[in-house]
Coordinates of C-alpha atoms in Angstrom, one line a residue:
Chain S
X7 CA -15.4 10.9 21.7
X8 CA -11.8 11.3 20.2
X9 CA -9.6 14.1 21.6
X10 CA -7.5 15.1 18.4
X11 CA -4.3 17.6 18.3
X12 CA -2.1 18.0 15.5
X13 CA -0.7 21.2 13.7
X14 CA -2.4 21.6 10.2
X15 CA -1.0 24.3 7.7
X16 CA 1.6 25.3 10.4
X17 CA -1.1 26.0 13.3
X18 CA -2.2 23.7 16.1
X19 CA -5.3 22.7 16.4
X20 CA -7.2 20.2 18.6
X21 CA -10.7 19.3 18.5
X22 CA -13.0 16.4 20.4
X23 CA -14.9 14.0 17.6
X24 CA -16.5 10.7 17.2
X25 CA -14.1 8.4 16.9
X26 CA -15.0 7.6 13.1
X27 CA -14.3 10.9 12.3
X28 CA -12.3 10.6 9.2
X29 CA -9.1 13.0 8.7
X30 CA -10.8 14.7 5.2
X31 CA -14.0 15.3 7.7
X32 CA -12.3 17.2 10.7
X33 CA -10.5 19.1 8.0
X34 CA -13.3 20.2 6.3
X35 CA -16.3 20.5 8.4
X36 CA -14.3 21.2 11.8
X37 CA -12.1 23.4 10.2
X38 CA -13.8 24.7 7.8
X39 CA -11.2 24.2 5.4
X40 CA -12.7 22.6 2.3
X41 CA -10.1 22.7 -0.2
X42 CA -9.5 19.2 0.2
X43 CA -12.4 17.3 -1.5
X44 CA -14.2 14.2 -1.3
X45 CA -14.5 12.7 -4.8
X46 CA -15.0 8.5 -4.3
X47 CA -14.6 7.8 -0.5
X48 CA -12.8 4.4 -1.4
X49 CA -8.8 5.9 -1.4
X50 CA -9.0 5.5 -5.4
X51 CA -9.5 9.2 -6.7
X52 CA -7.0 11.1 -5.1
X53 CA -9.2 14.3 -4.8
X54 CA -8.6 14.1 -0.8
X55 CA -5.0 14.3 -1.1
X56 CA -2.8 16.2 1.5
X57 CA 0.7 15.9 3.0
X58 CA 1.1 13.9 6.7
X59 CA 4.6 14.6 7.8
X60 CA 6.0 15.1 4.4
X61 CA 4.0 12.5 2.9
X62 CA 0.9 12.2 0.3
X63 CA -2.1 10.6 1.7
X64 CA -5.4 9.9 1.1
X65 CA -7.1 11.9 4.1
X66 CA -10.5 9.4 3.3
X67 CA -8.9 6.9 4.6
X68 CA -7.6 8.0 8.2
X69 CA -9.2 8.4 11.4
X70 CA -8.5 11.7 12.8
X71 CA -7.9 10.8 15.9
X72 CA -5.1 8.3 14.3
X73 CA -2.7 11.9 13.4
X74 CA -2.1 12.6 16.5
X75 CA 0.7 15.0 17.0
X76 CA 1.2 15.3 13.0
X77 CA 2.2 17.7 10.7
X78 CA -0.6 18.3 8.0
X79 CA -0.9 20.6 5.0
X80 CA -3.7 21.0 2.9
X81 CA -4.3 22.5 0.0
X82 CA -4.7 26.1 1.5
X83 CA -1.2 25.9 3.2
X84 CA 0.5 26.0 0.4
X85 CA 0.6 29.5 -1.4
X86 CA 2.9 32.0 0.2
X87 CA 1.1 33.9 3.5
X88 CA 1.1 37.0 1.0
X89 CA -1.2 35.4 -1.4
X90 CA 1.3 34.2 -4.2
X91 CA 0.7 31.0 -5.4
X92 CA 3.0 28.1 -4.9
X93 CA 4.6 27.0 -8.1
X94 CA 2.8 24.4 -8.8
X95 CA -0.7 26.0 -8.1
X96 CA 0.9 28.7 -11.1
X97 CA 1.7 25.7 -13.2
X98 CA -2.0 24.4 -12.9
X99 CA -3.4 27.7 -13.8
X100 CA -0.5 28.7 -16.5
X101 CA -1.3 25.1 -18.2
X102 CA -5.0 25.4 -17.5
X103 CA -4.3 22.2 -16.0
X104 CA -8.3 21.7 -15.2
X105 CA -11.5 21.8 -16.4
X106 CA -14.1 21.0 -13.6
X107 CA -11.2 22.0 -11.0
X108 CA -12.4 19.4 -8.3
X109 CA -9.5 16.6 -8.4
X110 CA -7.5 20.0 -8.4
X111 CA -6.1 20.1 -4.9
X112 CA -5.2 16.7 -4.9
X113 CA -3.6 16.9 -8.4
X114 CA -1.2 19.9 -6.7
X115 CA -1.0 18.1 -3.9
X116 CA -0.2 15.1 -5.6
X117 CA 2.3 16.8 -7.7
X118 CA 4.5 18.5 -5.0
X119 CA 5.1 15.0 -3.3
X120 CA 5.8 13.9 -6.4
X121 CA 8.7 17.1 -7.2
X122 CA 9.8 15.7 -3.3
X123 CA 10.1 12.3 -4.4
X124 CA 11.2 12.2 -8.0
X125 CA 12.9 15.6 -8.2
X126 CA 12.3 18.4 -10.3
X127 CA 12.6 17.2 -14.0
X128 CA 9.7 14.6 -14.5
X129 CA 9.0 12.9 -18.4
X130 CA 5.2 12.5 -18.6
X131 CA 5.5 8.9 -18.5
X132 CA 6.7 9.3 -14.9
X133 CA 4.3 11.6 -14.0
X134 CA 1.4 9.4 -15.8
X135 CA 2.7 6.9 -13.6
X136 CA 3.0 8.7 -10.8
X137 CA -0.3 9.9 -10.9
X138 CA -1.9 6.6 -10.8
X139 CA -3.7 7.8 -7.5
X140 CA -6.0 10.5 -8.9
X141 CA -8.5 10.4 -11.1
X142 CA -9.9 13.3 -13.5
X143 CA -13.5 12.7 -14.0
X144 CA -13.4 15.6 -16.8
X145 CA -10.5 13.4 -18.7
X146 CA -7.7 16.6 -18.8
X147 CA -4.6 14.7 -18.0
X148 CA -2.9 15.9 -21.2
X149 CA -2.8 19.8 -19.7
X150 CA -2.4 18.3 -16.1
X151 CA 0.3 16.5 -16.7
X152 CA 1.7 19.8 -19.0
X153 CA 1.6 21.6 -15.5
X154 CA 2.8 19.0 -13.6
X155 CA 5.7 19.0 -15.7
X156 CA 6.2 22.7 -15.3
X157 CA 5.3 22.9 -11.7
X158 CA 8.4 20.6 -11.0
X159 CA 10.3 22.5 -13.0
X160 CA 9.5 26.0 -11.4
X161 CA 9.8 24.6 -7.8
X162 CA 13.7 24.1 -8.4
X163 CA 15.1 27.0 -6.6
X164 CA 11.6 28.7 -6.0
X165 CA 11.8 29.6 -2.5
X166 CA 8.1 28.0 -2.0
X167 CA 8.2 25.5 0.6
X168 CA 7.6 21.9 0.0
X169 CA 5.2 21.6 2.5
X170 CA 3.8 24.4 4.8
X171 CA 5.5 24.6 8.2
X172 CA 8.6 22.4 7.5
Chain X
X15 CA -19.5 2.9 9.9
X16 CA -20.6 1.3 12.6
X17 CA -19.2 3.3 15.8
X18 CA -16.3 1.6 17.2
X19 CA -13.5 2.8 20.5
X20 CA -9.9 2.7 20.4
X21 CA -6.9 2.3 21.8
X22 CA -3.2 3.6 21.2
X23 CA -0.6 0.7 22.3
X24 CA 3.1 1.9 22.6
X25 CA 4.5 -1.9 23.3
X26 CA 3.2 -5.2 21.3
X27 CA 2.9 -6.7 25.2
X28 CA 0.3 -3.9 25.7
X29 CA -1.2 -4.6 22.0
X30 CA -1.6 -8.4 23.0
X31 CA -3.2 -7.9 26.2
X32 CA -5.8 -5.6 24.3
X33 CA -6.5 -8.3 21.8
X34 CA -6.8 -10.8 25.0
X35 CA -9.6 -8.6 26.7
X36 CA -11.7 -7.4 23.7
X37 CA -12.1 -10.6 21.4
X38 CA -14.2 -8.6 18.4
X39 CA -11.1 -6.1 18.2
X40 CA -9.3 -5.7 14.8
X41 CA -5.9 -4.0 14.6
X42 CA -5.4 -1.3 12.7
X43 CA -1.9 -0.8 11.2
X44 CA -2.0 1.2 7.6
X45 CA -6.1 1.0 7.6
X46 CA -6.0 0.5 4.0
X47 CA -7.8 -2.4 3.7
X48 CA -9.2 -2.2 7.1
X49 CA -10.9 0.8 6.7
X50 CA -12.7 0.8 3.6
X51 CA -14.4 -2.4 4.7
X52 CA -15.8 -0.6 7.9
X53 CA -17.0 2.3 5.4
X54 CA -19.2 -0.4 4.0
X55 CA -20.4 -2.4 6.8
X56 CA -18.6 -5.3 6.1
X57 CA -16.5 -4.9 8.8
X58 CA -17.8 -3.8 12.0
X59 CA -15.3 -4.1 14.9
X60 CA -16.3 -2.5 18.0
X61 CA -12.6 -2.0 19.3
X62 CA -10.1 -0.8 17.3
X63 CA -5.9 -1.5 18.5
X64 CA -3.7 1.0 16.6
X65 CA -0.7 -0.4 15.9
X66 CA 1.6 3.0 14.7
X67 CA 2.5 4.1 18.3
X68 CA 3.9 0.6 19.0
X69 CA 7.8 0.3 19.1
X70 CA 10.0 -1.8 17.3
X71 CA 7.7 -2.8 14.1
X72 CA 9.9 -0.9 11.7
X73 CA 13.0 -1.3 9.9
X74 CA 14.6 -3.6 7.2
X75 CA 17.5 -5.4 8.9
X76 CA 19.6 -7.5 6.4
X77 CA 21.5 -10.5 8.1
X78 CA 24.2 -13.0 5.9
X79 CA 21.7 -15.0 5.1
X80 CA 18.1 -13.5 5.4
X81 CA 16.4 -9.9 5.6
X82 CA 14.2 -9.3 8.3
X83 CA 11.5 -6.6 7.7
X84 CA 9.1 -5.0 10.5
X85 CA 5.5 -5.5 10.1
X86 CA 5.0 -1.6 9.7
X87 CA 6.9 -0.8 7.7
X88 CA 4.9 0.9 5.0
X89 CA 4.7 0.1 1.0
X90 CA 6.9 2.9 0.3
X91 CA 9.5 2.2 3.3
X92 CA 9.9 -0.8 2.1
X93 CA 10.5 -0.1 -1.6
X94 CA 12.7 2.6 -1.3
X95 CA 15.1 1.0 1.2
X96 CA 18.9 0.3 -0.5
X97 CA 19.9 -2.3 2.1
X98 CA 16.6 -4.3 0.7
X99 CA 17.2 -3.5 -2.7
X100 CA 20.6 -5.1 -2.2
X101 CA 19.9 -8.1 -0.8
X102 CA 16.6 -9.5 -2.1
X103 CA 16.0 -7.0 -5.3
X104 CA 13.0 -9.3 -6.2
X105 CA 11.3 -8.3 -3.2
X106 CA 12.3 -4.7 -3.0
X107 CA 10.6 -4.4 -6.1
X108 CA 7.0 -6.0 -5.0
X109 CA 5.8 -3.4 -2.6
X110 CA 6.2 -0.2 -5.5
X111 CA 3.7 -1.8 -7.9
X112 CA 0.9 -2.0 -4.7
X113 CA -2.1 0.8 -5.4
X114 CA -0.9 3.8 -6.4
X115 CA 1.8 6.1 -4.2
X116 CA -0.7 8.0 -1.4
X117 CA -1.4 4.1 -0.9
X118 CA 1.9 2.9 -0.5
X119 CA 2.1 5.6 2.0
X120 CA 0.2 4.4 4.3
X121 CA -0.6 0.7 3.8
X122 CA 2.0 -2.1 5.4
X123 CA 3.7 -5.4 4.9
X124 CA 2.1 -6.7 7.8
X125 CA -1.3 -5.3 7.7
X126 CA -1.3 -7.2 4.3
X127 CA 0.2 -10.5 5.1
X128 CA -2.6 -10.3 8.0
X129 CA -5.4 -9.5 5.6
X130 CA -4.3 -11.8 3.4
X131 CA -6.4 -10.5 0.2
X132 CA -6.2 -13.2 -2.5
X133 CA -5.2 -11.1 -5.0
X134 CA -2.6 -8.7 -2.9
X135 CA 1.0 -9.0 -3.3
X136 CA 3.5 -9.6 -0.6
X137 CA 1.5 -13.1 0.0
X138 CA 3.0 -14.6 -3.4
X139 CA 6.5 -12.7 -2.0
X140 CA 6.3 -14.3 1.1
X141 CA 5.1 -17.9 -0.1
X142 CA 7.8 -17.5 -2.9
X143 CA 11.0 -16.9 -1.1
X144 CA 9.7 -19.5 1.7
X145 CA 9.7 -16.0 4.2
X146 CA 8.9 -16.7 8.1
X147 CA 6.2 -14.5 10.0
X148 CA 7.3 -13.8 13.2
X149 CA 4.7 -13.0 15.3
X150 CA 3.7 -12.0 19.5
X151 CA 4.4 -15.6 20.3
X152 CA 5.8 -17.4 17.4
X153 CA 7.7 -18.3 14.2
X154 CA 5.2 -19.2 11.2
X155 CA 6.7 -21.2 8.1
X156 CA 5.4 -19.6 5.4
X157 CA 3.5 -22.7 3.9
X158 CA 1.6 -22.9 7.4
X159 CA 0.7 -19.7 7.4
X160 CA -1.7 -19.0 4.2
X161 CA -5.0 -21.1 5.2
X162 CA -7.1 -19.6 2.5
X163 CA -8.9 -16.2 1.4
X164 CA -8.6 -13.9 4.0
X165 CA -7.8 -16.5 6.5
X166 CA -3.9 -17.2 8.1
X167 CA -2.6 -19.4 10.9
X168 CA -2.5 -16.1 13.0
X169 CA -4.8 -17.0 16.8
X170 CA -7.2 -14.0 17.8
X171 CA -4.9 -12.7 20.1
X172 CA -0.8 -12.7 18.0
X173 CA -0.2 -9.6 16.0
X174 CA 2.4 -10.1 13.4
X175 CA 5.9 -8.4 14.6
X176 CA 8.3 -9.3 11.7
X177 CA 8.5 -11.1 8.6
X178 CA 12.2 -12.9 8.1
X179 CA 13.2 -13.7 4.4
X180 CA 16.1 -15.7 3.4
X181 CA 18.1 -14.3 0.3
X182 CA 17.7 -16.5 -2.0
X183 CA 20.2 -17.2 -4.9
X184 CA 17.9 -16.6 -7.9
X185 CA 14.4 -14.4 -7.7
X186 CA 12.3 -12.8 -9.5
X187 CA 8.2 -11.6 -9.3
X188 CA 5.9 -11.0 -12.5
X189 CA 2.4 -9.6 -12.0
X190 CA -0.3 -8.5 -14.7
X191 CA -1.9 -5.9 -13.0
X192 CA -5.4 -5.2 -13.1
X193 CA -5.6 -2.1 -15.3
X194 CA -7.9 0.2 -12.5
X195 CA -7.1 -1.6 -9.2
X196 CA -3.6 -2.5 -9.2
X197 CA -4.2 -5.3 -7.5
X198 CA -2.4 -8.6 -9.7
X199 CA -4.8 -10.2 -11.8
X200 CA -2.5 -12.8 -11.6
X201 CA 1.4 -12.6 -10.0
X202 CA 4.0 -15.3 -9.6
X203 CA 7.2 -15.5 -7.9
X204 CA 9.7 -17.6 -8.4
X205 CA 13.0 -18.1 -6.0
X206 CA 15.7 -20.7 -5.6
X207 CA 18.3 -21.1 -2.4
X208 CA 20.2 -24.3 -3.1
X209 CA 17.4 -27.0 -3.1
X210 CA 14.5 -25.1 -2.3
X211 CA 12.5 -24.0 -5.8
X212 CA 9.2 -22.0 -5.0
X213 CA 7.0 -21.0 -7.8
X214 CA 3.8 -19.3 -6.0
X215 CA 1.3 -17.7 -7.5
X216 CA -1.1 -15.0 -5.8
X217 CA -4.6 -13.3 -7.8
X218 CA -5.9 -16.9 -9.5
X219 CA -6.3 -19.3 -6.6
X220 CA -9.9 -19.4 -5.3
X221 CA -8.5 -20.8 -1.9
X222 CA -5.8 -17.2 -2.2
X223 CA -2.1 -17.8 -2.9
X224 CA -0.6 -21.2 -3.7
X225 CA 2.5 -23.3 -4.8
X226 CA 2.8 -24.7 -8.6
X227 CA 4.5 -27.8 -7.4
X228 CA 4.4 -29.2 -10.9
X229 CA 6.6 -26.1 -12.4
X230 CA 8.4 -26.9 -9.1
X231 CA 8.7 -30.2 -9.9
X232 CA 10.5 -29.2 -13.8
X233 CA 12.5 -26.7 -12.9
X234 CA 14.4 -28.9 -10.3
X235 CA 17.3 -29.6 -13.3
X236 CA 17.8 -26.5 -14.4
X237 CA 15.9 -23.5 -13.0
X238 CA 15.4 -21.5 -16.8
X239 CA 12.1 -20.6 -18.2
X240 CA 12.7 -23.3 -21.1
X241 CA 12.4 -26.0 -18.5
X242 CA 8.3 -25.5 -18.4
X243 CA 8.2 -24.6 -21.6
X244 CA 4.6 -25.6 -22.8
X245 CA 3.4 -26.8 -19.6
X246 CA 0.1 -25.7 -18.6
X247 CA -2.1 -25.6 -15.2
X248 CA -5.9 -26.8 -14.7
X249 CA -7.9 -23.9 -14.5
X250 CA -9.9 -26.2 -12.4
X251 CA -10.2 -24.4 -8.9
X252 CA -9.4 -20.9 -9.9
X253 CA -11.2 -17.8 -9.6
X254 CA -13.5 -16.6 -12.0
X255 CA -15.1 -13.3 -12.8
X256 CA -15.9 -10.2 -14.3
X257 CA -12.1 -9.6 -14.8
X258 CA -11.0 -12.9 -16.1
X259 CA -12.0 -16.5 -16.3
X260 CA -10.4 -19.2 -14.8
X261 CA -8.9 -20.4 -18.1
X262 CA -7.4 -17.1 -19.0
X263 CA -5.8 -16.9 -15.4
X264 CA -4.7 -20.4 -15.8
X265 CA -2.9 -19.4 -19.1
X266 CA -1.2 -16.2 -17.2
X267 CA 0.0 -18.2 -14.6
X268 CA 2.3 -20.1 -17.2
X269 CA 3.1 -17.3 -18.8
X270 CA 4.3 -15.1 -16.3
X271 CA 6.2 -17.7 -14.7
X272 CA 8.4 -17.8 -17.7
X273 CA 8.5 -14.4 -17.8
X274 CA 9.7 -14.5 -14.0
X275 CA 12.1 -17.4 -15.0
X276 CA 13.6 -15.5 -17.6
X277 CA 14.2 -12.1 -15.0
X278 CA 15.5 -14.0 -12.6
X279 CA 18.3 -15.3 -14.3

């Protein structure tokens, strides 16, 4: 077994797994937090997305037991403790930016590293681009991308964290 | 997945010794190739050696005449860094169009060069500028070090510690990405430092990533895309499949390393 501590969504939390334990499992089915999705299990869809220290990954392709010590946020660490939405989560649902909702979390999640990386004023051929990494089985991009767009926008001097904890 | 254990290395002295006493062990540095090959059985090591706790793999160090780049450094590490995008812009620019951004996150320059996918990358980079692996025990040339798909000089127990590039004069690296994957249908790269002309070409080679030496041969007067103007290569030996016959690789090969030719001047 794998002895695993890191802080997700700003709390620590430690747990003993099989070392094959993949990052998206001990979030979701040890900790019960199953916002994060799996949609293709081969790091191409993007619907497993959260942030490692800052940083978009694909939580299918991790062992657990490899985060040691890290900073993770998911999907449910963004909105403010009070229940208000982060920006971009208001963007999505402003923009209707879904259909299915399943890529969802890793679309938002997806789209906030992108606000940290490329800043707050994105043309939709960056975030086309920059989107690469998820896939929408339902085909919306067009409104995705609309809320992407305005998420970015709203996050400029929104006090909503980046990431949860940071 | 077939169950594995693992260890967590903090020196590449410790990571060697590992590799010494377990001789099925794979390292694991991004886990991006590594990984998804477990998932489907086609990998099955039963030790795995994690390589992100070990010091001293990271950093881009730029020298008068060559960069020297750790082997963990990730995808994105390496594209964003300004001392890189200085010296060798060519090769600043090859690790930003690998898989998609949660993938250059994660994945490394060494983890690649190790793998050494046929159609990935950093091998054409590498066997372009004429790089030099530097590894647990020694100094690779470049042209040593590619031995085929998925197969390098690299001994069961040397993990890769840097790679050293020498800035060339001229560079530059096309690639006609496959559309879903990302991965280079075909990608040349073409450098020249005074006498030394390398035209390497990465995605069509059935044995992975290999030298042009006829372009190499042409471009010796005058190092400009109009020097290999209607030259062609055999198709004979390259891959073939559901993405593109050997023939239409064969015809990107020349085609991109005029396009190359004409960006790196």
């Amino acid at each position: 077994m794998a002895a695993v501590a890191m802080t997700v969504n700003g709390k620590a939390v430690t747990g003993d797994v099989d070392p094959r334990t993949l990052l998206v499992q001990f979030v979701r089915e040890h900790l019960r937090l199953t916002g994060t999705h799996v949609g293709c299990d081969t790091s191409q869809c993007g619907a497993c997305l959260v942030h490692v220290d800052g940083k978009a990954i694909k939580s299918c392709t991790v062992f657990a037991w490899q985060l040691e010590g890290a900073n993770v946020t998911t999907i449910e660490g963004i909105a403010d403790p009070s229940g208000k939405l982060h920006p971009m989560q208001e963007a999505f649902r402003d923009n209707h930016g879904l259909q299915c909702g399943y890529c969802t979390p890793g679309m938002i999640m997806s789209a906030i590293d992108m606000v940290n990386r490329k800043g707050n004023d994105l043309d939709d051929h960056t975030i086309r681009q920059e989107l690469d990494g998820n896939i929408c089985r339902c085909t919306g991009y067009h409104n995705i991308v609309k809320a992407v767009a305005a998420g970015a926008k709203a996050m400029k001097g929104s006090s909503a964290p980046a990431q949860a904890a940071e | 997945m077939y169950a594995f254990t693992y260890h967590r290395p903090t020196t590449v002295r410790q990571a060697v010794g590992l590799l010494g006493k377990n001789e099925e062990a794979k390292l694991l540095a991004g886990g991006h190739s590594l990984i998804p090959v477990m998932k489907q059985r086609l990998a099955g090591p039963p030790v795995l050696i994690d390589l992100s706790k070990v010091e001293g793999l990271t950093g881009v160090e730029v020298g008068a005449r060559s960069v020297t780049i750790g082997a963990m450094m990730t995808h994105s590490a390496v594209a964003r860094s300004v001392e890189l995008q200085q010296a060798i812009p060519a090769l600043a620019g090859v690790p930003g169009s690998i898989g998609d951004p949660a993938v250059r996150a994660r994945g490394t320059i060494g983890g690649s060069l190790a793998n050494n996918d046929p159609n990935a990358d950093y091998p054409a980079a590498v066997l372009g500028l004429g790089a030099t692996i530097i590894t647990s025990k020694r100094k690779i040339a470049a042209d040593e070090y590619f031995q085929g798909m998925f197969t390098t000089a690299l001994e069961a127990d040397e993990i890769i510690t840097k790679i050293q590039f020498p800035i060339p004069k001229k560079a530059a690296y096309q690639k006609f990405k496959h559309p879903a994957s990302g991965f280079a249908l075909v990608g040349v790269f073409v450098s020249k430092r005074g006498d030394d002309i390398r035209v390497a070409v990465t995605g069509a080679g059935a044995n992975g990533v290999f030298r042009v030496t006829a372009f190499e041969e042409a471009l010796r007067k005058r190092f400009a895309a109009k020097s290999i103007e209607g030259m062609t290569v055999p198709a004979d030996g390259l891959n073939s499949d559901i993405h593109a016959s050997a023939e239409y690789r064969a015809h990107l090969i020349a085609v991109l390393a005029r396009r190359a030719l004409a960006d790196a001047n």
